[in-house]
Amino acid sequence: MASAALVVHTPSRSGGRLMTANDCAGTILGLARSDRDVVEFLRQAGLEDAEGLLDAPAWVTWRGGCAHHYEAACLRQSAYSRAPCAAGR
């Protein structure tokens, strides 16, 4: 199975999530503070219909925390937990 093109990392202590390309170098793309930022990174990668790709495992991998949450409080969920994230929902 192929890996996702972009990786959204665990929320930082100050909020926001580091975005990297899933390439050999792990190229840093920037800091996402919302889904809108992730969509913009996908668009910059040449994907015009990026909104529908946020939950597509072929394009985006969410590591640690809760998908679609950018505040530091989302650190409550372990990267290995299968339980749904209760933070902010």
mmCIF file of N, CA and C in Angstrom:
data_model
loop_
_atom_site.group_PDB
_atom_site.id
_atom_site.type_symbol
_atom_site.label_atom_id
_atom_site.label_comp_id
_atom_site.label_asym_id
_atom_site.label_seq_id
_atom_site.Cartn_x
_atom_site.Cartn_y
_atom_site.Cartn_z
ATOM 1 N N MET A 1 0.828 -1.174 0.000
ATOM 2 C CA MET A 1 0.000 0.000 0.000
ATOM 3 C C MET A 1 0.877 1.244 0.000
ATOM 4 N N ALA A 2 0.559 2.204 -0.821
ATOM 5 C CA ALA A 2 1.332 3.436 -0.918
ATOM 6 C C ALA A 2 1.047 4.330 0.282
ATOM 7 N N SER A 3 2.034 5.151 0.623
ATOM 8 C CA SER A 3 1.871 6.092 1.724
ATOM 9 C C SER A 3 1.204 7.363 1.233
ATOM 10 N N ALA A 4 0.582 8.089 2.171
ATOM 11 C CA ALA A 4 -0.068 9.356 1.842
ATOM 12 C C ALA A 4 0.973 10.369 1.386
ATOM 13 N N ALA A 5 0.525 11.320 0.573
ATOM 14 C CA ALA A 5 1.416 12.349 0.050
ATOM 15 C C ALA A 5 1.819 13.356 1.118
ATOM 16 N N LEU A 6 0.889 13.703 2.037
ATOM 17 C CA LEU A 6 1.150 14.694 3.077
ATOM 18 C C LEU A 6 0.915 14.098 4.449
ATOM 19 N N VAL A 7 1.707 14.556 5.411
ATOM 20 C CA VAL A 7 1.561 14.105 6.791
ATOM 21 C C VAL A 7 1.207 15.312 7.655
ATOM 22 N N VAL A 8 0.124 15.184 8.437
ATOM 23 C CA VAL A 8 -0.274 16.201 9.408
ATOM 24 C C VAL A 8 0.144 15.651 10.769
ATOM 25 N N HIS A 9 1.117 16.304 11.393
ATOM 26 C CA HIS A 9 1.703 15.788 12.631
ATOM 27 C C HIS A 9 0.903 16.192 13.868
ATOM 28 N N THR A 10 1.280 15.618 15.000
ATOM 29 C CA THR A 10 0.652 15.890 16.291
ATOM 30 C C THR A 10 0.593 17.402 16.555
ATOM 31 N N PRO A 11 -0.504 17.895 17.137
ATOM 32 C CA PRO A 11 -0.572 19.327 17.458
ATOM 33 C C PRO A 11 0.588 19.743 18.354
ATOM 34 N N SER A 12 1.118 20.936 18.089
ATOM 35 C CA SER A 12 2.206 21.452 18.915
ATOM 36 C C SER A 12 1.650 21.960 20.240
ATOM 37 N N ARG A 13 2.515 22.232 21.179
ATOM 38 C CA ARG A 13 2.071 22.725 22.494
ATOM 39 C C ARG A 13 1.363 24.072 22.384
ATOM 40 N N SER A 14 1.703 24.845 21.365
ATOM 41 C CA SER A 14 1.076 26.159 21.190
ATOM 42 C C SER A 14 -0.079 26.113 20.193
ATOM 43 N N GLY A 15 -0.397 24.921 19.698
ATOM 44 C CA GLY A 15 -1.461 24.770 18.707
ATOM 45 C C GLY A 15 -0.882 24.763 17.304
ATOM 46 N N GLY A 16 -1.660 24.294 16.374
ATOM 47 C CA GLY A 16 -1.180 24.147 15.000
ATOM 48 C C GLY A 16 -0.488 22.812 14.826
ATOM 49 N N ARG A 17 -0.420 22.364 13.566
ATOM 50 C CA ARG A 17 0.175 21.068 13.265
ATOM 51 C C ARG A 17 1.173 21.225 12.126
ATOM 52 N N LEU A 18 2.351 20.666 12.336
ATOM 53 C CA LEU A 18 3.371 20.672 11.302
ATOM 54 C C LEU A 18 2.887 19.829 10.134
ATOM 55 N N MET A 19 3.101 20.325 8.923
ATOM 56 C CA MET A 19 2.761 19.588 7.698
ATOM 57 C C MET A 19 4.063 19.256 6.986
ATOM 58 N N THR A 20 4.213 17.988 6.621
ATOM 59 C CA THR A 20 5.381 17.587 5.851
ATOM 60 C C THR A 20 4.957 16.777 4.638
ATOM 61 N N ALA A 21 5.811 16.789 3.642
ATOM 62 C CA ALA A 21 5.614 15.921 2.485
ATOM 63 C C ALA A 21 6.126 14.549 2.877
ATOM 64 N N ASN A 22 5.469 13.525 2.424
ATOM 65 C CA ASN A 22 5.898 12.165 2.723
ATOM 66 C C ASN A 22 6.896 11.741 1.649
ATOM 67 N N ASP A 23 8.034 12.424 1.659
ATOM 68 C CA ASP A 23 9.110 12.108 0.723
ATOM 69 C C ASP A 23 10.331 11.662 1.529
ATOM 70 N N CYS A 24 11.385 11.322 0.864
ATOM 71 C CA CYS A 24 12.577 10.818 1.557
ATOM 72 C C CYS A 24 13.126 11.824 2.555
ATOM 73 N N ALA A 25 13.000 13.114 2.252
ATOM 74 C CA ALA A 25 13.556 14.152 3.115
ATOM 75 C C ALA A 25 12.577 14.621 4.180
ATOM 76 N N GLY A 26 11.293 14.250 4.072
ATOM 77 C CA GLY A 26 10.299 14.755 5.024
ATOM 78 C C GLY A 26 10.192 16.264 4.943
ATOM 79 N N THR A 27 10.147 16.771 3.737
ATOM 80 C CA THR A 27 10.150 18.213 3.493
ATOM 81 C C THR A 27 9.063 18.927 4.290
ATOM 82 N N ILE A 28 9.467 19.931 5.061
ATOM 83 C CA ILE A 28 8.516 20.713 5.851
ATOM 84 C C ILE A 28 7.785 21.669 4.929
ATOM 85 N N LEU A 29 6.456 21.598 4.966
ATOM 86 C CA LEU A 29 5.627 22.458 4.129
ATOM 87 C C LEU A 29 5.146 23.683 4.888
ATOM 88 N N GLY A 30 4.985 23.551 6.192
ATOM 89 C CA GLY A 30 4.535 24.681 6.997
ATOM 90 C C GLY A 30 3.722 24.224 8.187
ATOM 91 N N LEU A 31 3.049 25.187 8.813
ATOM 92 C CA LEU A 31 2.232 24.924 9.981
ATOM 93 C C LEU A 31 0.772 25.142 9.632
ATOM 94 N N ALA A 32 -0.044 24.127 9.857
ATOM 95 C CA ALA A 32 -1.487 24.228 9.595
ATOM 96 C C ALA A 32 -2.194 24.528 10.914
ATOM 97 N N ARG A 33 -3.040 25.537 10.893
ATOM 98 C CA ARG A 33 -3.829 25.896 12.070
ATOM 99 C C ARG A 33 -5.314 25.615 11.869
ATOM 100 N N SER A 34 -5.652 25.074 10.674
ATOM 101 C CA SER A 34 -7.047 24.750 10.361
ATOM 102 C C SER A 34 -7.078 23.835 9.148
ATOM 103 N N ASP A 35 -8.248 23.238 8.893
ATOM 104 C CA ASP A 35 -8.417 22.432 7.682
ATOM 105 C C ASP A 35 -8.166 23.287 6.442
ATOM 106 N N ARG A 36 -8.527 24.559 6.509
ATOM 107 C CA ARG A 36 -8.309 25.457 5.370
ATOM 108 C C ARG A 36 -6.825 25.509 4.992
ATOM 109 N N ASP A 37 -5.942 25.511 6.006
ATOM 110 C CA ASP A 37 -4.508 25.500 5.731
ATOM 111 C C ASP A 37 -4.083 24.197 5.058
ATOM 112 N N VAL A 38 -4.607 23.071 5.534
ATOM 113 C CA VAL A 38 -4.271 21.773 4.926
ATOM 114 C C VAL A 38 -4.731 21.756 3.468
ATOM 115 N N VAL A 39 -5.938 22.253 3.219
ATOM 116 C CA VAL A 39 -6.455 22.333 1.846
ATOM 117 C C VAL A 39 -5.525 23.182 0.982
ATOM 118 N N GLU A 40 -5.039 24.285 1.526
ATOM 119 C CA GLU A 40 -4.130 25.148 0.760
ATOM 120 C C GLU A 40 -2.823 24.426 0.433
ATOM 121 N N PHE A 41 -2.287 23.651 1.383
ATOM 122 C CA PHE A 41 -1.077 22.873 1.092
ATOM 123 C C PHE A 41 -1.342 21.864 -0.030
ATOM 124 N N LEU A 42 -2.511 21.230 -0.012
ATOM 125 C CA LEU A 42 -2.869 20.298 -1.083
ATOM 126 C C LEU A 42 -2.988 21.027 -2.416
ATOM 127 N N ARG A 43 -3.582 22.205 -2.403
ATOM 128 C CA ARG A 43 -3.691 22.991 -3.646
ATOM 129 C C ARG A 43 -2.313 23.374 -4.176
ATOM 130 N N GLN A 44 -1.427 23.768 -3.269
ATOM 131 C CA GLN A 44 -0.068 24.124 -3.688
ATOM 132 C C GLN A 44 0.659 22.925 -4.289
ATOM 133 N N ALA A 45 0.220 21.727 -3.904
ATOM 134 C CA ALA A 45 0.797 20.506 -4.474
ATOM 135 C C ALA A 45 0.152 20.162 -5.812
ATOM 136 N N GLY A 46 -0.786 21.015 -6.270
ATOM 137 C CA GLY A 46 -1.383 20.822 -7.587
ATOM 138 C C GLY A 46 -2.737 20.150 -7.586
ATOM 139 N N LEU A 47 -3.359 20.003 -6.429
ATOM 140 C CA LEU A 47 -4.657 19.336 -6.329
ATOM 141 C C LEU A 47 -5.749 20.388 -6.147
ATOM 142 N N GLU A 48 -6.462 20.689 -7.203
ATOM 143 C CA GLU A 48 -7.462 21.756 -7.168
ATOM 144 C C GLU A 48 -8.689 21.406 -6.326
ATOM 145 N N ASP A 49 -9.153 20.165 -6.353
ATOM 146 C CA ASP A 49 -10.330 19.756 -5.591
ATOM 147 C C ASP A 49 -9.887 19.155 -4.259
ATOM 148 N N ALA A 50 -9.171 19.961 -3.469
ATOM 149 C CA ALA A 50 -8.504 19.457 -2.276
ATOM 150 C C ALA A 50 -9.429 19.224 -1.086
ATOM 151 N N GLU A 51 -10.576 19.905 -1.019
ATOM 152 C CA GLU A 51 -11.455 19.768 0.141
ATOM 153 C C GLU A 51 -11.869 18.320 0.392
ATOM 154 N N GLY A 52 -12.100 17.589 -0.661
ATOM 155 C CA GLY A 52 -12.531 16.201 -0.541
ATOM 156 C C GLY A 52 -11.421 15.229 -0.201
ATOM 157 N N LEU A 53 -10.189 15.717 -0.100
ATOM 158 C CA LEU A 53 -9.052 14.829 0.137
ATOM 159 C C LEU A 53 -8.584 14.798 1.585
ATOM 160 N N LEU A 54 -9.173 15.631 2.452
ATOM 161 C CA LEU A 54 -8.717 15.709 3.837
ATOM 162 C C LEU A 54 -8.792 14.368 4.562
ATOM 163 N N ASP A 55 -9.769 13.548 4.229
ATOM 164 C CA ASP A 55 -9.924 12.253 4.886
ATOM 165 C C ASP A 55 -9.571 11.087 3.976
ATOM 166 N N ALA A 56 -8.890 11.380 2.882
ATOM 167 C CA ALA A 56 -8.472 10.340 1.942
ATOM 168 C C ALA A 56 -7.074 9.845 2.331
ATOM 169 N N PRO A 57 -6.964 8.619 2.828
ATOM 170 C CA PRO A 57 -5.678 8.116 3.296
ATOM 171 C C PRO A 57 -4.575 8.121 2.231
ATOM 172 N N ALA A 58 -4.940 8.122 0.973
ATOM 173 C CA ALA A 58 -3.921 8.170 -0.084
ATOM 174 C C ALA A 58 -3.257 9.540 -0.163
ATOM 175 N N TRP A 59 -3.907 10.556 0.378
ATOM 176 C CA TRP A 59 -3.383 11.921 0.276
ATOM 177 C C TRP A 59 -2.924 12.502 1.600
ATOM 178 N N VAL A 60 -3.628 12.208 2.693
ATOM 179 C CA VAL A 60 -3.324 12.828 3.987
ATOM 180 C C VAL A 60 -3.276 11.769 5.085
ATOM 181 N N THR A 61 -2.200 11.784 5.859
ATOM 182 C CA THR A 61 -2.081 10.953 7.050
ATOM 183 C C THR A 61 -2.106 11.876 8.257
ATOM 184 N N TRP A 62 -3.003 11.595 9.203
ATOM 185 C CA TRP A 62 -3.098 12.362 10.453
ATOM 186 C C TRP A 62 -2.342 11.577 11.517
ATOM 187 N N ARG A 63 -1.265 12.148 12.049
ATOM 188 C CA ARG A 63 -0.459 11.459 13.063
ATOM 189 C C ARG A 63 -0.645 12.120 14.418
ATOM 190 N N GLY A 64 -1.028 11.327 15.391
ATOM 191 C CA GLY A 64 -1.181 11.836 16.751
ATOM 192 C C GLY A 64 -2.333 12.817 16.861
ATOM 193 N N GLY A 65 -2.866 12.949 18.029
ATOM 194 C CA GLY A 65 -3.985 13.859 18.217
ATOM 195 C C GLY A 65 -5.199 13.399 17.433
ATOM 196 N N CYS A 66 -6.088 14.301 17.184
ATOM 197 C CA CYS A 66 -7.351 14.006 16.514
ATOM 198 C C CYS A 66 -7.358 14.666 15.147
ATOM 199 N N ALA A 67 -7.791 13.954 14.150
ATOM 200 C CA ALA A 67 -7.904 14.550 12.812
ATOM 201 C C ALA A 67 -8.816 15.765 12.883
ATOM 202 N N HIS A 68 -8.447 16.799 12.174
ATOM 203 C CA HIS A 68 -9.224 18.045 12.065
ATOM 204 C C HIS A 68 -9.213 18.898 13.322
ATOM 205 N N HIS A 69 -8.367 18.582 14.275
ATOM 206 C CA HIS A 69 -8.232 19.404 15.480
ATOM 207 C C HIS A 69 -6.807 19.928 15.528
ATOM 208 N N TYR A 70 -6.676 21.200 15.829
ATOM 209 C CA TYR A 70 -5.375 21.861 15.749
ATOM 210 C C TYR A 70 -4.920 22.439 17.074
ATOM 211 N N GLU A 71 -5.806 22.505 18.056
ATOM 212 C CA GLU A 71 -5.446 23.061 19.351
ATOM 213 C C GLU A 71 -4.668 22.024 20.155
ATOM 214 N N ALA A 72 -3.832 22.501 21.045
ATOM 215 C CA ALA A 72 -2.972 21.633 21.834
ATOM 216 C C ALA A 72 -3.775 20.649 22.685
ATOM 217 N N ALA A 73 -5.010 20.968 23.049
ATOM 218 C CA ALA A 73 -5.834 20.092 23.883
ATOM 219 C C ALA A 73 -6.057 18.733 23.237
ATOM 220 N N CYS A 74 -5.887 18.642 21.951
ATOM 221 C CA CYS A 74 -6.118 17.389 21.248
ATOM 222 C C CYS A 74 -5.039 16.347 21.551
ATOM 223 N N LEU A 75 -4.031 16.727 22.290
ATOM 224 C CA LEU A 75 -2.968 15.790 22.629
ATOM 225 C C LEU A 75 -3.455 14.697 23.577
ATOM 226 N N ARG A 76 -4.683 14.814 24.078
ATOM 227 C CA ARG A 76 -5.223 13.810 24.993
ATOM 228 C C ARG A 76 -5.317 12.437 24.361
ATOM 229 N N GLN A 77 -5.501 12.368 23.062
ATOM 230 C CA GLN A 77 -5.645 11.064 22.412
ATOM 231 C C GLN A 77 -4.275 10.566 21.968
ATOM 232 N N SER A 78 -3.958 9.369 22.334
ATOM 233 C CA SER A 78 -2.703 8.754 21.934
ATOM 234 C C SER A 78 -2.708 8.487 20.437
ATOM 235 N N ALA A 79 -1.542 8.521 19.845
ATOM 236 C CA ALA A 79 -1.416 8.198 18.425
ATOM 237 C C ALA A 79 -1.842 6.759 18.149
ATOM 238 N N TYR A 80 -1.831 5.928 19.198
ATOM 239 C CA TYR A 80 -2.157 4.526 19.035
ATOM 240 C C TYR A 80 -3.583 4.194 19.463
ATOM 241 N N SER A 81 -4.276 5.185 19.988
ATOM 242 C CA SER A 81 -5.634 4.956 20.471
ATOM 243 C C SER A 81 -6.606 4.830 19.307
ATOM 244 N N ARG A 82 -7.554 3.927 19.436
ATOM 245 C CA ARG A 82 -8.583 3.766 18.426
ATOM 246 C C ARG A 82 -9.883 4.442 18.880
ATOM 247 N N ALA A 83 -9.880 4.962 20.110
ATOM 248 C CA ALA A 83 -11.081 5.618 20.633
ATOM 249 C C ALA A 83 -11.283 6.949 19.922
ATOM 250 N N PRO A 84 -12.544 7.337 19.692
ATOM 251 C CA PRO A 84 -12.807 8.623 19.046
ATOM 252 C C PRO A 84 -12.331 9.773 19.927
ATOM 253 N N CYS A 85 -11.938 10.825 19.307
ATOM 254 C CA CYS A 85 -11.458 11.990 20.027
ATOM 255 C C CYS A 85 -12.638 12.755 20.605
ATOM 256 N N ALA A 86 -12.580 13.036 21.883
ATOM 257 C CA ALA A 86 -13.654 13.783 22.533
ATOM 258 C C ALA A 86 -13.322 15.263 22.616
ATOM 259 N N ALA A 87 -12.093 15.630 22.321
ATOM 260 C CA ALA A 87 -11.688 17.027 22.439
ATOM 261 C C ALA A 87 -12.402 17.882 21.405
ATOM 262 N N GLY A 88 -13.168 18.816 21.894
ATOM 263 C CA GLY A 88 -13.832 19.758 21.005
ATOM 264 C C GLY A 88 -15.021 19.205 20.265
ATOM 265 N N ARG A 89 -15.445 17.988 20.536
ATOM 266 C CA ARG A 89 -16.584 17.410 19.810
ATOM 267 C C ARG A 89 -17.716 17.120 20.729
#
